[in-house]
CSV table of N, CA, C and O in Angstrom, one decimal:
chain,number,residue,atom,x,y,z
A,28,VAL,N,37.1,83.6,-44.1
A,28,VAL,CA,38.1,83.5,-45.1
A,28,VAL,C,38.7,82.1,-45.1
A,28,VAL,O,39.3,81.7,-44.1
A,29,PRO,N,38.6,81.3,-46.1
A,29,PRO,CA,39.1,79.9,-46.2
A,29,PRO,C,40.7,80.0,-46.1
A,29,PRO,O,41.3,80.7,-46.9
A,30,GLN,N,41.2,79.3,-45.2
A,30,GLN,CA,42.7,79.3,-45.1
A,30,GLN,C,43.2,77.8,-44.8
A,30,GLN,O,42.5,77.1,-44.1
A,31,ALA,N,44.4,77.5,-45.2
A,31,ALA,CA,45.0,76.2,-44.9
A,31,ALA,C,46.4,76.5,-44.4
A,31,ALA,O,46.9,77.6,-44.7
A,32,GLY,N,46.9,75.6,-43.6
A,32,GLY,CA,48.3,75.7,-43.2
A,32,GLY,C,48.6,75.0,-41.9
A,32,GLY,O,47.8,74.3,-41.4
A,33,VAL,N,49.8,75.2,-41.4
A,33,VAL,CA,50.2,74.7,-40.2
A,33,VAL,C,49.5,75.4,-39.1
A,33,VAL,O,49.4,76.6,-39.1
A,34,LEU,N,48.9,74.6,-38.2
A,34,LEU,CA,47.9,75.2,-37.2
A,34,LEU,C,48.4,76.3,-36.4
A,34,LEU,O,47.8,77.4,-36.3
A,35,ASP,N,49.6,76.2,-35.9
A,35,ASP,CA,50.1,77.3,-35.0
A,35,ASP,C,50.9,78.4,-35.8
A,35,ASP,O,50.6,79.6,-35.6
A,36,THR,N,51.8,78.0,-36.6
A,36,THR,CA,52.6,79.0,-37.3
A,36,THR,C,51.9,79.8,-38.4
A,36,THR,O,52.0,81.0,-38.6
A,37,ASP,N,51.0,79.1,-39.2
A,37,ASP,CA,50.3,79.7,-40.3
A,37,ASP,C,48.9,80.3,-39.8
A,37,ASP,O,48.5,81.3,-40.3
A,38,LEU,N,48.2,79.5,-38.9
A,38,LEU,CA,46.9,79.9,-38.6
A,38,LEU,C,46.7,80.4,-37.2
A,38,LEU,O,45.6,80.7,-36.8
A,39,GLY,N,47.8,80.6,-36.5
A,39,GLY,CA,47.8,81.4,-35.2
A,39,GLY,C,47.2,80.6,-34.0
A,39,GLY,O,46.9,81.3,-33.0
A,40,TRP,N,47.2,79.3,-34.1
A,40,TRP,CA,46.7,78.6,-32.9
A,40,TRP,C,47.7,78.8,-31.7
A,40,TRP,O,48.9,78.7,-31.9
A,41,PRO,N,47.2,79.2,-30.6
A,41,PRO,CA,48.1,79.5,-29.4
A,41,PRO,C,48.6,78.2,-28.8
A,41,PRO,O,48.1,77.8,-27.7
A,42,ALA,N,49.5,77.5,-29.4
A,42,ALA,CA,50.0,76.2,-29.0
A,42,ALA,C,50.6,76.3,-27.6
A,42,ALA,O,51.3,77.2,-27.3
A,43,ALA,N,50.4,75.2,-26.8
A,43,ALA,CA,51.1,75.1,-25.5
A,43,ALA,C,51.4,73.6,-25.3
A,43,ALA,O,50.9,72.7,-25.9
A,44,SER,N,52.4,73.4,-24.5
A,44,SER,CA,52.9,72.1,-24.2
A,44,SER,C,51.7,71.3,-23.6
A,44,SER,O,50.9,71.8,-22.8
A,45,GLY,N,51.5,70.1,-24.1
A,45,GLY,CA,50.4,69.2,-23.7
A,45,GLY,C,49.2,69.2,-24.7
A,45,GLY,O,48.3,68.4,-24.6
A,46,ASP,N,49.2,70.2,-25.7
A,46,ASP,CA,48.1,70.2,-26.7
A,46,ASP,C,48.2,68.9,-27.5
A,46,ASP,O,49.3,68.5,-27.9
A,47,VAL,N,47.0,68.4,-27.9
A,47,VAL,CA,47.0,67.2,-28.8
A,47,VAL,C,45.9,67.6,-29.8
A,47,VAL,O,44.8,68.0,-29.5
A,48,ILE,N,46.3,67.5,-31.1
A,48,ILE,CA,45.5,67.8,-32.3
A,48,ILE,C,45.2,66.5,-33.0
A,48,ILE,O,46.1,65.8,-33.4
A,49,TYR,N,43.9,66.3,-33.4
A,49,TYR,CA,43.5,65.2,-34.1
A,49,TYR,C,42.9,65.7,-35.4
A,49,TYR,O,41.9,66.3,-35.5
A,50,VAL,N,43.6,65.3,-36.6
A,50,VAL,CA,43.1,65.7,-37.9
A,50,VAL,C,42.8,64.4,-38.6
A,50,VAL,O,43.6,63.5,-38.7
A,51,PHE,N,41.5,64.3,-39.2
A,51,PHE,CA,41.2,63.0,-39.8
A,51,PHE,C,41.8,63.0,-41.2
A,51,PHE,O,41.8,63.9,-42.0
A,52,ASP,N,42.4,61.8,-41.5
A,52,ASP,CA,43.0,61.6,-42.8
A,52,ASP,C,42.1,60.6,-43.6
A,52,ASP,O,42.0,59.4,-43.3
A,53,ASN,N,41.4,61.1,-44.7
A,53,ASN,CA,40.5,60.3,-45.5
A,53,ASN,C,41.2,59.1,-46.1
A,53,ASN,O,40.7,58.0,-46.3
A,54,ALA,N,42.5,59.3,-46.6
A,54,ALA,CA,43.2,58.3,-47.3
A,54,ALA,C,43.4,57.0,-46.4
A,54,ALA,O,43.3,55.9,-46.9
A,55,SER,N,43.8,57.2,-45.2
A,55,SER,CA,44.0,56.1,-44.3
A,55,SER,C,42.8,55.8,-43.4
A,55,SER,O,42.9,54.7,-42.7
A,56,ASN,N,41.8,56.6,-43.4
A,56,ASN,CA,40.6,56.4,-42.6
A,56,ASN,C,41.0,56.4,-41.1
A,56,ASN,O,40.4,55.7,-40.3
A,57,ASN,N,41.9,57.2,-40.7
A,57,ASN,CA,42.4,57.3,-39.4
A,57,ASN,C,42.7,58.8,-39.0
A,57,ASN,O,42.8,59.6,-39.9
A,58,TYR,N,42.9,59.0,-37.7
A,58,TYR,CA,43.3,60.4,-37.3
A,58,TYR,C,44.8,60.5,-37.3
A,58,TYR,O,45.5,59.5,-36.9
A,59,ILE,N,45.3,61.6,-37.8
A,59,ILE,CA,46.7,62.0,-37.6
A,59,ILE,C,46.8,62.7,-36.3
A,59,ILE,O,46.1,63.8,-36.1
A,60,ILE,N,47.5,62.2,-35.4
A,60,ILE,CA,47.6,62.8,-34.0
A,60,ILE,C,48.9,63.5,-33.8
A,60,ILE,O,50.0,62.9,-34.0
A,61,SER,N,48.9,64.8,-33.5
A,61,SER,CA,50.1,65.6,-33.2
A,61,SER,C,50.0,66.1,-31.8
A,61,SER,O,49.0,66.6,-31.4
A,62,SER,N,51.1,65.8,-31.0
A,62,SER,CA,51.2,66.3,-29.6
A,62,SER,C,52.3,67.3,-29.5
A,62,SER,O,53.3,67.2,-30.1
A,63,ARG,N,52.0,68.3,-28.7
A,63,ARG,CA,52.9,69.4,-28.4
A,63,ARG,C,53.7,69.0,-27.2
A,63,ARG,O,53.1,68.9,-26.1
A,64,LEU,N,55.0,68.8,-27.3
A,64,LEU,CA,55.8,68.4,-26.2
A,64,LEU,C,56.8,69.6,-26.0
A,64,LEU,O,57.8,69.7,-26.7
A,65,GLY,N,56.6,70.4,-25.0
A,65,GLY,CA,57.4,71.6,-24.9
A,65,GLY,C,57.2,72.5,-26.1
A,65,GLY,O,56.1,72.8,-26.5
A,66,PRO,N,58.3,73.0,-26.7
A,66,PRO,CA,58.2,73.8,-27.9
A,66,PRO,C,58.1,73.1,-29.2
A,66,PRO,O,58.1,73.7,-30.3
A,67,VAL,N,58.0,71.8,-29.2
A,67,VAL,CA,58.0,70.9,-30.4
A,67,VAL,C,56.8,70.1,-30.6
A,67,VAL,O,56.3,69.5,-29.6
A,68,TRP,N,56.3,69.9,-31.8
A,68,TRP,CA,55.2,69.0,-32.1
A,68,TRP,C,55.8,67.6,-32.4
A,68,TRP,O,56.9,67.5,-33.0
A,69,SER,N,55.1,66.6,-32.0
A,69,SER,CA,55.6,65.2,-32.3
A,69,SER,C,54.4,64.4,-32.9
A,69,SER,O,53.3,64.5,-32.3
A,70,PRO,N,54.5,63.7,-34.0
A,70,PRO,CA,55.7,63.6,-34.8
A,70,PRO,C,55.9,64.8,-35.7
A,70,PRO,O,57.0,65.0,-36.2
A,71,ALA,N,54.9,65.6,-35.9
A,71,ALA,CA,55.0,66.8,-36.8
A,71,ALA,C,53.9,67.8,-36.4
A,71,ALA,O,52.9,67.5,-35.9
A,72,ALA,N,54.2,69.1,-36.8
A,72,ALA,CA,53.2,70.1,-36.6
A,72,ALA,C,51.9,69.8,-37.4
A,72,ALA,O,52.0,69.3,-38.5
A,73,PRO,N,50.7,70.0,-36.8
A,73,PRO,CA,49.5,69.6,-37.5
A,73,PRO,C,49.2,70.6,-38.7
A,73,PRO,O,49.3,71.8,-38.5
A,74,MET,N,48.8,70.0,-39.8
A,74,MET,CA,48.5,70.8,-41.0
A,74,MET,C,47.0,70.6,-41.2
A,74,MET,O,46.5,69.5,-41.2
A,75,VAL,N,46.3,71.7,-41.4
A,75,VAL,CA,44.9,71.7,-41.6
A,75,VAL,C,44.5,72.3,-43.0
A,75,VAL,O,45.1,73.4,-43.3
A,76,GLY,N,43.7,71.7,-43.7
A,76,GLY,CA,43.3,72.1,-45.0
A,76,GLY,C,42.0,73.0,-45.0
A,76,GLY,O,41.3,73.0,-44.0
A,77,VAL,N,41.7,73.6,-46.1
A,77,VAL,CA,40.4,74.4,-46.2
A,77,VAL,C,39.3,73.4,-46.0
A,77,VAL,O,39.2,72.4,-46.6
A,78,ALA,N,38.3,73.8,-45.2
A,78,ALA,CA,37.1,73.0,-44.9
A,78,ALA,C,37.4,71.7,-44.2
A,78,ALA,O,36.6,70.8,-44.3
A,79,GLU,N,38.5,71.6,-43.6
A,79,GLU,CA,38.9,70.4,-42.9
A,79,GLU,C,38.7,70.6,-41.4
A,79,GLU,O,39.2,71.7,-40.9
A,80,SER,N,38.1,69.8,-40.7
A,80,SER,CA,37.9,69.9,-39.3
A,80,SER,C,38.9,69.2,-38.5
A,80,SER,O,39.6,68.3,-39.0
A,81,PHE,N,39.0,69.5,-37.2
A,81,PHE,CA,40.0,68.8,-36.3
A,81,PHE,C,39.5,68.9,-34.9
A,81,PHE,O,38.7,69.8,-34.6
A,82,PHE,N,40.0,68.0,-34.1
A,82,PHE,CA,39.7,68.0,-32.7
A,82,PHE,C,40.9,68.5,-31.9
A,82,PHE,O,42.0,68.2,-32.3
A,83,VAL,N,40.7,69.1,-30.8
A,83,VAL,CA,41.8,69.6,-29.9
A,83,VAL,C,41.6,69.2,-28.5
A,83,VAL,O,40.5,69.3,-28.0
A,84,LYS,N,42.6,68.7,-27.9
A,84,LYS,CA,42.6,68.4,-26.5
A,84,LYS,C,43.7,69.2,-25.8
A,84,LYS,O,44.8,69.2,-26.2
A,85,VAL,N,43.2,70.1,-24.9
A,85,VAL,CA,44.2,71.0,-24.2
A,85,VAL,C,44.1,70.8,-22.7
A,85,VAL,O,43.1,70.3,-22.2
A,86,ASN,N,45.1,71.2,-22.0
A,86,ASN,CA,45.2,71.1,-20.5
A,86,ASN,C,44.4,72.2,-19.8
A,86,ASN,O,44.0,72.1,-18.7
A,87,ALA,N,44.2,73.4,-20.5
A,87,ALA,CA,43.5,74.5,-19.9
A,87,ALA,C,42.8,75.3,-21.0
A,87,ALA,O,43.2,75.2,-22.2
A,88,ALA,N,41.7,75.9,-20.6
A,88,ALA,CA,41.0,76.7,-21.6
A,88,ALA,C,41.9,77.8,-22.2
A,88,ALA,O,42.8,78.3,-21.6
A,89,LYS,N,41.6,78.1,-23.5
A,89,LYS,CA,42.4,79.2,-24.2
A,89,LYS,C,41.5,79.9,-25.2
A,89,LYS,O,40.5,79.3,-25.6
A,90,THR,N,42.0,81.0,-25.7
A,90,THR,CA,41.3,81.7,-26.7
A,90,THR,C,42.1,81.8,-28.0
A,90,THR,O,43.3,82.1,-27.9
A,91,TRP,N,41.5,81.4,-29.1
A,91,TRP,CA,42.1,81.5,-30.4
A,91,TRP,C,41.5,82.7,-31.1
A,91,TRP,O,40.4,82.6,-31.6
A,92,THR,N,42.2,83.8,-31.2
A,92,THR,CA,41.8,85.0,-31.8
A,92,THR,C,42.4,85.1,-33.1
A,92,THR,O,43.7,85.0,-33.3
A,93,ARG,N,41.6,85.4,-34.1
A,93,ARG,CA,42.1,85.6,-35.5
A,93,ARG,C,41.7,86.9,-36.1
A,93,ARG,O,40.6,87.4,-35.8
A,94,ASP,N,42.6,87.6,-36.8
A,94,ASP,CA,42.2,88.8,-37.5
A,94,ASP,C,42.3,88.5,-39.0
A,94,ASP,O,43.3,88.0,-39.4
A,95,PHE,N,41.3,88.9,-39.8
A,95,PHE,CA,41.3,88.7,-41.2
A,95,PHE,C,41.3,90.0,-42.0
A,95,PHE,O,40.6,90.9,-41.6
A,96,SER,N,42.0,90.0,-43.1
A,96,SER,CA,41.9,91.1,-44.0
A,96,SER,C,41.6,90.5,-45.4
A,96,SER,O,42.3,89.6,-45.9
A,97,VAL,N,40.5,91.0,-46.0
A,97,VAL,CA,40.1,90.4,-47.3
A,97,VAL,C,40.4,91.5,-48.3
A,97,VAL,O,39.9,92.6,-48.3
A,98,ASN,N,41.2,91.1,-49.3
A,98,ASN,CA,41.5,92.0,-50.4
A,98,ASN,C,40.4,91.9,-51.5
A,98,ASN,O,39.9,90.9,-51.8
A,99,GLN,N,40.0,93.1,-51.9
A,99,GLN,CA,38.9,93.2,-52.9
A,99,GLN,C,39.4,93.7,-54.2
A,99,GLN,O,40.3,94.5,-54.4
């Protein structure tokens, strides 16, 4: 199911302090880097678009579990 949104609040990423998310920005040809410092993202929570990839650096292994419901 294609989805876009803020990685943790909209897409359910199990964010933890120390997480670093790298999302490539085509307009600037650079990565937008978001770091989780305690309960807050700096400079902002990472936003991911449909069909957009990202890299994640975490301090410990984790499981990202998603449940989908498709309306027909």
